[in-house]
Amino acid sequence: MATAEKSHDIADIALADEGQRRIEWADRQMPVLRSIRERFANERPLDGIALGCCLHVTSETANLVRALLAGGAEVALCASNPLSTQDDVASALVDRHGAEVYAVKGEDNETYYRHIHSVVDRGPQITMDDGADVVGVLHGERTDQLQNVLGGTEETTTGVIRLKALERQGKLGYPIIAVNDAKTKHFFDNRYGTGQSTLDGVIRATNVLIAGLRLVVIGYGWCGKGVAMRAKGHGAQVIVCEIDPLRALEALMDGFEVMRGVEAAKVGDVFISVTGNRDAIAREMLEVMKSGAIVCNSGHFDVEVNKDDLEAITAERFQVRPFVEGHRTKDGREIFLLADGRLVNLAAAEGHPAAVMDMSFANQALAAEHVARDHSYLEKRVYPVPEEIDREIARLKLASRGVEIDTLTERQREYLASWDQGT
Ligand SMILES: NC(=O)c1ccc[n+]([C@@H]2O[C@H](COP(=O)([O-])OP(=O)(O)OC[C@H]3O[C@@H](n4cnc5c(N)ncnc54)[C@H](O)[C@@H]3O)[C@@H](O)[C@H]2O)c1
């Protein structure tokens, strides 16, 4: 249970009006989360529970926080990326909704971690991460707080990978629900959300015409598929680089050129990494890129573009426009790095559209309710989101769009359950 004074560390409390308008705009696109908020307000499933959240502080997250508060939780929130905070939203959350927020857009690394510690100081009973940073601190410097925690949730692929590593080593301190792995999350958020918002980030930062460019997507997972699909829609010639033969084959049959990174580097105009891995764009590629190449990342951490390698071949750096840093290389080329190699869709654009976060955050809210209700049955493991939650969210989302679907007839149900019907 949280005991300390309520507190916050945000850019400017005077931005609350603007933030509130954006939160309400996002809310209009989030009917599933809204219906959960209304139910939570009646049932109070999180009554008195201290929630420690480390999420991108955006208008969509604000609507998740509203649902959690309606459910009776005390919410402390910090950012899951130093560049993704919307300062006006942070202000509205503190001023209008009573959340504790520790997040300032552009905060340095030290402040970023101080803010995570501020959330941990509140003694979270449920953690809600996007990239496992709170989990990382609780399992590292702050094991003193581990015994308070009933369970947690994790939003993204990279976080789930880290949690599974902890689980494999037998070190996971409490049960965590992998929200990312819900179908109503990664089928839609990673693919359509990252697809649209990554292109949006590149376009807002550079204002380049995508049509006719050779756009290289590195990593053809859920996010990469979305980015490639949307870039194709803009008229780009899309090249995919992969290390997994199945996914590379899938990209080929989806109609994209597939080649090694170093070959793509020679011909590409724009490079987008979405691998969840380090060094997806490293020296070997940077050395052969054409002058004028634009390089960015939409995977979780800023290790996908190896910035040390870029620095090593750079003679001079210069700021071109917000989120566009020019690197004049020692051999006289220009390479442009967007958003300092951090998530370009969150830094240079606004992250995922609310309509897709509606489903991701509906999963978060229902997973938090599940942890609050069922934690005593859960072991110190990484759990999938229960199937019924996934189906319920898909059903609610379809209903919100006025879409009805058919159901199985009894004869069809029997047929599907049988082994002896048919020839
Ligand atoms: N930008 C966003 O808003 C956003 C949203 C969701 C997820 N993410 C992040 O994006 C990343 C990818 O997520 P995903 O769900 O697509 O994961 P995924 O596991 O479905 O796909 C990653 C793909 O990258 C490939 N890969 C790994 N290393 C590679 C390398 N060196 N070169 C080429 N390909 C390589 C893998 O084989 C895999 O196919 C993760 O870090 C995730 O956390 C970002």
Coordinates of C-alpha atoms and ligand atoms in Angstrom, one line a residue:
M1 CA 0.0 0.0 0.0
A2 CA 1.3 3.5 -0.9
T3 CA 2.0 5.6 2.2
A4 CA 4.2 8.5 1.1
E5 CA 2.9 12.0 0.2
K6 CA 1.4 12.4 -3.3
S7 CA 3.9 14.0 -5.6
H8 CA 4.8 14.6 -9.2
D9 CA 7.6 15.8 -11.4
I10 CA 6.2 17.2 -14.7
A11 CA 7.1 20.0 -17.1
D12 CA 4.4 22.5 -16.5
I13 CA 1.1 22.1 -14.6
A14 CA -0.4 25.0 -16.6
L15 CA -0.7 22.8 -19.6
A16 CA -3.6 20.9 -18.1
D17 CA -6.4 22.3 -20.3
E18 CA -4.6 21.4 -23.5
G19 CA -3.8 18.0 -22.2
Q20 CA -7.3 17.4 -21.0
R21 CA -8.7 18.2 -24.5
R22 CA -6.3 15.7 -26.1
I23 CA -7.2 13.0 -23.5
E24 CA -10.9 13.6 -24.4
W25 CA -10.2 13.4 -28.1
A26 CA -8.4 10.1 -27.7
D27 CA -11.3 8.9 -25.5
R28 CA -13.7 9.3 -28.4
Q29 CA -11.7 6.6 -30.3
M30 CA -11.4 4.2 -27.3
P31 CA -14.9 2.8 -26.8
V32 CA -13.7 -0.6 -25.4
L33 CA -11.6 1.1 -22.7
R34 CA -14.4 3.5 -21.9
S35 CA -16.9 0.6 -21.3
I36 CA -14.3 -1.0 -19.0
R37 CA -13.9 2.3 -17.2
E38 CA -17.6 2.5 -16.6
R39 CA -17.8 -1.0 -15.3
F40 CA -14.7 -0.4 -13.1
A41 CA -16.4 2.7 -11.6
N42 CA -19.3 0.5 -10.5
E43 CA -17.4 -2.5 -9.4
R44 CA -14.1 -1.0 -8.0
P45 CA -12.0 -4.1 -8.7
L46 CA -8.7 -2.3 -7.9
D47 CA -9.9 -0.7 -4.7
G48 CA -6.9 0.6 -2.7
I49 CA -4.4 -1.1 -4.9
A50 CA -1.1 0.8 -5.6
L51 CA -0.3 0.6 -9.3
G52 CA 3.2 1.5 -10.5
C53 CA 3.1 2.2 -14.3
C54 CA 6.0 2.8 -16.6
L55 CA 4.3 3.6 -20.0
H56 CA 4.6 6.2 -22.7
V57 CA 2.8 9.2 -21.2
T58 CA 0.4 9.9 -24.0
S59 CA -3.3 10.8 -24.3
E60 CA -4.1 7.1 -24.8
T61 CA -2.2 6.0 -21.7
A62 CA -4.1 8.8 -19.8
N63 CA -7.3 7.0 -20.7
L64 CA -5.9 3.7 -19.3
V65 CA -5.0 5.6 -16.1
R66 CA -8.5 7.0 -15.9
A67 CA -9.9 3.4 -16.1
L68 CA -7.5 2.2 -13.4
L69 CA -8.4 5.2 -11.1
A70 CA -12.1 4.6 -11.7
G71 CA -11.5 1.0 -10.6
G72 CA -10.2 2.3 -7.2
A73 CA -6.4 2.1 -7.8
E74 CA -3.8 4.6 -6.7
V75 CA -1.7 5.3 -9.8
A76 CA 1.9 6.4 -10.0
L77 CA 3.2 6.8 -13.6
C78 CA 6.6 7.4 -15.2
A79 CA 7.6 7.3 -18.8
S80 CA 8.9 4.2 -20.6
N81 CA 11.0 6.4 -23.0
P82 CA 12.6 9.8 -22.3
L83 CA 11.3 11.3 -25.5
S84 CA 7.7 10.0 -25.6
T85 CA 6.0 12.1 -22.9
Q86 CA 3.3 14.5 -23.9
D87 CA 3.8 17.2 -21.3
D88 CA 0.3 18.6 -21.5
V89 CA -1.1 15.1 -20.9
A90 CA 1.2 14.6 -17.9
S91 CA -0.1 17.9 -16.5
A92 CA -3.8 17.0 -17.0
L93 CA -3.3 13.6 -15.4
V94 CA -1.9 15.3 -12.2
D95 CA -4.2 18.3 -12.2
R96 CA -7.5 16.8 -13.4
H97 CA -7.3 13.1 -12.5
G98 CA -5.2 12.8 -9.4
A99 CA -2.5 10.5 -10.8
E100 CA 1.1 10.9 -9.7
V101 CA 3.2 11.5 -12.7
Y102 CA 7.0 11.6 -13.0
A103 CA 7.8 12.3 -16.6
V104 CA 9.2 15.2 -18.7
K105 CA 9.7 15.0 -22.4
G106 CA 13.4 15.0 -23.2
E107 CA 14.5 14.1 -19.7
D108 CA 18.1 12.9 -19.5
N109 CA 19.0 9.3 -18.6
E110 CA 19.6 10.1 -14.9
T111 CA 16.2 11.8 -14.5
Y112 CA 14.5 8.9 -16.4
Y113 CA 15.8 6.4 -13.9
R114 CA 15.1 8.7 -10.9
H115 CA 11.5 8.8 -12.1
I116 CA 11.3 5.0 -12.2
H117 CA 12.6 5.0 -8.7
S118 CA 9.9 7.5 -7.7
V119 CA 7.3 5.1 -8.9
V120 CA 9.0 2.2 -7.0
D121 CA 9.1 4.4 -3.9
R122 CA 5.3 4.3 -3.9
G123 CA 5.4 0.6 -3.1
P124 CA 3.5 -0.7 -6.2
Q125 CA 1.4 -3.8 -5.6
I126 CA 0.8 -4.2 -9.4
T127 CA 3.4 -3.1 -11.9
M128 CA 2.5 -2.2 -15.5
D129 CA 5.5 -1.9 -17.8
D130 CA 6.3 -1.2 -21.4
G131 CA 9.8 -2.6 -21.8
A132 CA 10.2 -4.1 -18.3
D133 CA 12.1 -1.1 -16.7
V134 CA 10.2 -1.2 -13.4
V135 CA 10.7 -4.9 -13.3
G136 CA 14.4 -4.4 -14.0
V137 CA 14.7 -1.9 -11.1
L138 CA 12.7 -4.1 -8.7
H139 CA 14.9 -7.1 -9.5
G140 CA 18.1 -5.0 -9.4
E141 CA 18.6 -2.2 -7.0
R142 CA 15.2 -2.3 -5.3
T143 CA 14.6 -5.9 -4.2
D144 CA 13.4 -4.4 -0.9
Q145 CA 10.1 -3.5 -2.6
L146 CA 9.6 -6.9 -4.3
Q147 CA 7.6 -8.4 -1.4
N148 CA 4.8 -5.8 -1.9
V149 CA 4.2 -6.9 -5.5
L150 CA 1.2 -9.1 -6.2
G151 CA 1.8 -9.3 -10.0
G152 CA 2.4 -7.2 -13.1
T153 CA 1.7 -6.7 -16.7
E154 CA 4.0 -6.1 -19.7
E155 CA 3.1 -4.2 -22.9
T156 CA 5.7 -4.9 -25.5
T157 CA 7.7 -7.6 -27.2
T158 CA 11.1 -6.5 -25.8
G159 CA 9.7 -6.5 -22.3
V160 CA 8.3 -10.0 -22.7
I161 CA 11.7 -11.2 -24.0
R162 CA 13.4 -9.8 -20.9
L163 CA 10.8 -11.3 -18.5
K164 CA 11.2 -14.7 -20.1
A165 CA 14.9 -14.5 -19.6
L166 CA 14.3 -13.7 -15.9
E167 CA 11.8 -16.6 -15.7
R168 CA 14.3 -19.1 -17.3
Q169 CA 16.9 -18.1 -14.8
G170 CA 14.4 -18.8 -12.0
K171 CA 14.7 -15.1 -10.9
L172 CA 11.3 -13.7 -11.7
G173 CA 10.0 -12.3 -8.4
Y174 CA 6.2 -12.3 -9.1
P175 CA 3.7 -13.3 -11.8
I176 CA 3.5 -11.2 -14.9
I177 CA 0.8 -11.2 -17.6
A178 CA 2.3 -10.7 -21.1
V179 CA -0.2 -8.3 -22.5
N180 CA 1.9 -8.1 -25.7
D181 CA 1.1 -11.7 -26.5
A182 CA -2.6 -11.2 -26.5
K183 CA -3.9 -11.4 -30.1
T184 CA -6.0 -8.3 -29.7
K185 CA -2.6 -6.6 -28.9
H186 CA 0.1 -7.6 -31.2
F187 CA -2.0 -8.5 -34.3
F188 CA -3.3 -4.9 -34.3
D189 CA -1.1 -2.6 -32.2
N190 CA 2.3 -3.9 -33.4
R191 CA 1.1 -4.3 -37.0
Y192 CA -1.3 -1.5 -37.8
G193 CA -0.3 0.9 -35.0
T194 CA 3.4 0.7 -35.5
G195 CA 2.9 0.6 -39.3
Q196 CA 1.0 3.8 -39.5
S197 CA 2.7 5.8 -36.7
T198 CA 6.2 4.9 -37.8
L199 CA 5.6 6.2 -41.3
D200 CA 3.9 9.2 -39.7
G201 CA 7.1 9.8 -37.6
V202 CA 9.4 9.6 -40.6
I203 CA 7.1 11.9 -42.6
R204 CA 6.7 14.5 -39.9
A205 CA 10.4 14.6 -39.1
T206 CA 11.6 14.8 -42.7
N207 CA 8.6 15.7 -44.9
V208 CA 10.1 13.3 -47.6
L209 CA 7.8 11.9 -50.3
I210 CA 7.7 8.2 -49.6
A211 CA 6.5 7.4 -53.1
G212 CA 9.3 6.1 -55.3
L213 CA 11.8 5.7 -52.5
R214 CA 13.6 2.5 -51.7
L215 CA 12.5 1.9 -48.1
V216 CA 14.3 -0.8 -46.1
V217 CA 12.5 -2.5 -43.3
I218 CA 14.8 -4.5 -41.0
G219 CA 12.9 -7.1 -39.1
Y220 CA 9.7 -8.6 -40.6
G221 CA 7.9 -9.4 -37.3
W222 CA 4.5 -7.9 -36.4
C223 CA 5.8 -4.4 -36.5
G224 CA 7.9 -4.9 -39.6
K225 CA 4.9 -6.3 -41.5
G226 CA 2.9 -3.2 -40.6
V227 CA 5.7 -0.8 -41.6
A228 CA 6.3 -2.6 -44.9
M229 CA 2.6 -2.8 -45.7
R230 CA 2.0 0.9 -45.1
A231 CA 5.2 2.0 -46.9
K232 CA 4.0 0.0 -49.9
G233 CA 0.7 1.8 -49.7
H234 CA 2.6 5.1 -49.9
G235 CA 4.3 3.9 -53.1
A236 CA 7.7 3.0 -51.8
Q237 CA 9.7 0.1 -53.2
V238 CA 10.1 -1.9 -50.0
I239 CA 13.1 -4.1 -49.2
V240 CA 13.0 -6.4 -46.2
C241 CA 16.0 -7.7 -44.3
E242 CA 15.5 -10.6 -41.9
I243 CA 17.5 -13.3 -40.1
D244 CA 14.7 -15.8 -39.8
P245 CA 14.2 -17.8 -43.0
L246 CA 10.4 -18.3 -42.4
R247 CA 9.8 -14.6 -42.0
A248 CA 12.1 -13.7 -44.9
L249 CA 10.1 -16.2 -47.1
E250 CA 6.9 -14.6 -45.9
A251 CA 8.2 -11.2 -46.9
L252 CA 9.1 -12.5 -50.3
M253 CA 5.7 -14.0 -50.9
D254 CA 4.1 -10.8 -49.6
G255 CA 5.7 -9.2 -52.6
F256 CA 8.8 -7.5 -51.1
E257 CA 12.4 -7.7 -52.2
V258 CA 14.5 -9.6 -49.6
M259 CA 18.2 -9.2 -49.3
R260 CA 21.1 -9.0 -46.9
G261 CA 21.4 -5.8 -44.9
V262 CA 24.7 -4.8 -46.4
E263 CA 23.2 -5.1 -50.0
A264 CA 20.1 -3.2 -49.0
A265 CA 22.4 -0.5 -47.5
K266 CA 23.9 0.2 -50.9
V267 CA 20.5 1.0 -52.5
G268 CA 18.2 2.1 -49.8
D269 CA 16.9 5.7 -49.2
V270 CA 15.2 5.2 -45.9
F271 CA 16.0 2.6 -43.3
I272 CA 13.7 1.5 -40.5
S273 CA 14.7 -1.1 -37.9
V274 CA 12.0 -3.0 -36.0
T275 CA 13.9 -6.0 -34.7
G276 CA 13.9 -5.8 -30.9
N277 CA 17.6 -6.6 -31.3
R278 CA 20.8 -4.6 -31.1
D279 CA 22.9 -3.6 -34.1
A280 CA 20.3 -4.1 -36.7
I281 CA 21.9 -1.2 -38.5
A282 CA 25.6 -1.2 -37.7
R283 CA 29.0 -0.2 -39.2
E284 CA 28.9 -2.7 -42.1
M285 CA 25.7 -1.1 -43.4
L286 CA 26.5 2.5 -42.4
E287 CA 29.8 2.4 -44.3
V288 CA 28.1 1.7 -47.7
M289 CA 24.9 3.8 -47.5
K290 CA 24.3 6.4 -50.1
S291 CA 24.8 10.0 -49.2
G292 CA 21.4 11.3 -48.1
A293 CA 20.3 8.1 -46.5
I294 CA 17.7 8.5 -43.7
V295 CA 18.1 6.0 -40.8
C296 CA 15.7 5.5 -37.9
N297 CA 14.4 2.9 -35.4
S298 CA 10.9 1.9 -34.3
G299 CA 12.0 -1.1 -32.1
H300 CA 11.9 -0.6 -28.4
F301 CA 15.4 0.5 -27.4
D302 CA 17.8 2.8 -29.0
V303 CA 20.4 0.0 -29.6
E304 CA 19.0 -1.1 -33.0
V305 CA 21.0 1.6 -34.8
N306 CA 24.5 1.3 -33.5
K307 CA 25.1 5.0 -32.6
D308 CA 28.8 4.4 -31.6
D309 CA 29.4 2.9 -35.1
L310 CA 27.8 6.0 -36.7
E311 CA 29.8 8.3 -34.5
A312 CA 33.0 6.4 -35.4
I313 CA 32.6 7.2 -39.1
T314 CA 31.3 10.8 -38.5
A315 CA 33.5 13.9 -39.1
E316 CA 30.8 16.4 -38.2
R317 CA 27.3 16.4 -36.8
F318 CA 24.7 19.0 -37.5
Q319 CA 21.1 19.5 -36.5
V320 CA 18.9 19.9 -39.6
R321 CA 15.4 20.2 -38.1
P322 CA 13.8 18.8 -35.0
F323 CA 14.5 15.0 -34.8
V324 CA 16.8 15.1 -37.8
E325 CA 20.5 15.0 -37.0
G326 CA 22.9 15.1 -40.0
H327 CA 26.2 13.1 -39.9
R328 CA 28.8 14.2 -42.4
T329 CA 31.0 11.1 -42.7
K330 CA 34.8 11.1 -43.0
D331 CA 34.4 10.0 -46.6
G332 CA 32.1 13.0 -47.4
R333 CA 28.6 11.4 -47.3
E334 CA 25.6 12.6 -45.3
I335 CA 23.6 10.2 -43.2
F336 CA 20.5 11.5 -41.3
L337 CA 19.6 9.9 -38.0
L338 CA 16.0 10.5 -36.8
A339 CA 15.0 10.9 -33.2
D340 CA 18.5 10.0 -31.9
G341 CA 17.7 6.3 -32.8
R342 CA 14.8 6.2 -30.4
L343 CA 11.3 5.1 -31.2
V344 CA 10.6 7.4 -34.2
N345 CA 6.9 7.0 -34.0
L346 CA 6.7 8.2 -30.4
A347 CA 9.5 10.8 -30.6
A348 CA 8.7 12.5 -33.9
A349 CA 4.9 11.7 -34.1
E350 CA 2.3 10.8 -31.5
G351 CA 2.7 7.1 -31.1
H352 CA -0.1 4.7 -32.0
P353 CA -3.5 6.0 -32.8
A354 CA -6.0 5.8 -30.0
A355 CA -8.3 3.3 -31.8
V356 CA -5.6 0.7 -31.7
M357 CA -4.4 1.5 -28.2
D358 CA -8.1 1.0 -27.2
M359 CA -7.5 -2.7 -27.5
S360 CA -4.0 -2.8 -26.1
F361 CA -5.0 -0.9 -23.0
A362 CA -8.2 -2.8 -22.6
N363 CA -5.9 -5.8 -22.2
Q364 CA -3.9 -3.9 -19.7
A365 CA -6.9 -2.9 -17.6
L366 CA -8.4 -6.4 -17.7
A367 CA -5.0 -8.0 -17.0
A368 CA -4.6 -5.7 -13.9
E369 CA -8.1 -6.8 -12.7
H370 CA -7.1 -10.4 -13.3
V371 CA -3.9 -10.0 -11.2
A372 CA -5.8 -8.2 -8.4
R373 CA -8.5 -10.9 -8.3
D374 CA -6.4 -14.1 -9.0
H375 CA -2.9 -13.3 -7.8
S376 CA -3.0 -16.0 -5.1
Y377 CA -3.4 -18.7 -7.8
L378 CA -0.6 -17.4 -9.9
E379 CA 3.0 -18.6 -9.7
K380 CA 6.2 -16.5 -10.4
R381 CA 5.8 -17.0 -14.1
V382 CA 5.1 -15.1 -17.3
Y383 CA 1.4 -15.8 -18.2
P384 CA -0.5 -15.2 -21.4
V385 CA -3.6 -13.0 -21.2
P386 CA -6.5 -15.4 -20.6
E387 CA -8.2 -16.4 -23.8
E388 CA -11.6 -15.1 -22.7
I389 CA -10.2 -11.6 -22.2
D390 CA -8.8 -11.6 -25.8
R391 CA -12.2 -12.7 -27.2
E392 CA -14.2 -10.3 -25.1
I393 CA -12.0 -7.4 -26.3
A394 CA -12.4 -8.4 -30.0
R395 CA -16.2 -8.8 -29.4
L396 CA -16.5 -5.3 -27.8
K397 CA -14.3 -3.7 -30.5
L398 CA -16.5 -5.2 -33.3
A399 CA -19.6 -4.1 -31.5
S400 CA -18.3 -0.6 -31.2
R401 CA -17.9 -0.5 -35.0
G402 CA -21.4 -1.8 -35.5
V403 CA -20.1 -5.0 -37.0
E404 CA -21.9 -8.3 -36.4
I405 CA -20.6 -11.7 -37.2
D406 CA -22.1 -15.2 -37.6
T407 CA -21.9 -17.9 -35.0
L408 CA -21.5 -21.6 -35.5
T409 CA -24.6 -23.7 -36.0
E410 CA -25.0 -26.8 -33.8
R411 CA -24.4 -28.9 -36.9
Q412 CA -21.1 -27.0 -37.6
R413 CA -20.0 -27.3 -34.0
E414 CA -20.6 -31.1 -34.1
Y415 CA -18.7 -31.3 -37.4
L416 CA -15.7 -29.5 -36.1
A417 CA -15.6 -31.6 -32.9
S418 CA -15.8 -34.9 -34.9
W419 CA -13.2 -37.1 -36.5
D420 CA -15.4 -39.4 -38.5
Q421 CA -17.5 -37.1 -40.7
G422 CA -16.6 -36.3 -44.3
T423 CA -14.9 -38.6 -46.8
Ligands
LIG1 N1 7.3 1.5 -32.2 C1 6.4 1.0 -31.4 O1 5.5 1.7 -31.0 C2 6.4 -0.4 -31.1 C3 5.2 -1.1 -30.9 C4 5.2 -2.5 -30.6 C5 6.4 -3.1 -30.5 N2 7.6 -2.4 -30.6 C6 8.9 -3.0 -30.6 O2 9.3 -3.3 -31.9 C7 10.2 -4.4 -31.8 C8 9.7 -5.5 -32.8 O3 8.5 -6.0 -32.3 P1 7.7 -7.2 -33.0 O4 6.4 -7.4 -32.2 O5 7.6 -6.9 -34.5 O6 8.7 -8.4 -32.8 P2 8.8 -9.8 -33.6 O7 9.6 -10.7 -32.7 O8 7.5 -10.2 -34.1 O9 9.7 -9.4 -34.8 C9 11.1 -9.0 -34.8 C10 11.7 -9.6 -36.1 O10 13.0 -9.1 -36.2 C11 13.9 -10.1 -36.7 N3 15.3 -9.8 -36.4 C12 15.9 -9.9 -35.2 N4 17.2 -9.5 -35.3 C13 17.4 -9.1 -36.6 C14 18.5 -8.6 -37.3 N5 19.6 -8.4 -36.7 N6 18.3 -8.3 -38.6 C15 17.1 -8.5 -39.2 N7 16.0 -9.0 -38.6 C16 16.1 -9.3 -37.3 C17 13.3 -11.4 -36.1 O11 13.7 -12.5 -36.8 C18 11.8 -11.1 -36.1 O12 11.2 -11.6 -37.3 C19 10.3 -4.8 -30.4 O13 11.4 -4.1 -29.8 C20 9.0 -4.3 -29.8 O14 9.1 -4.1 -28.4 C21 7.6 -1.1 -31.0

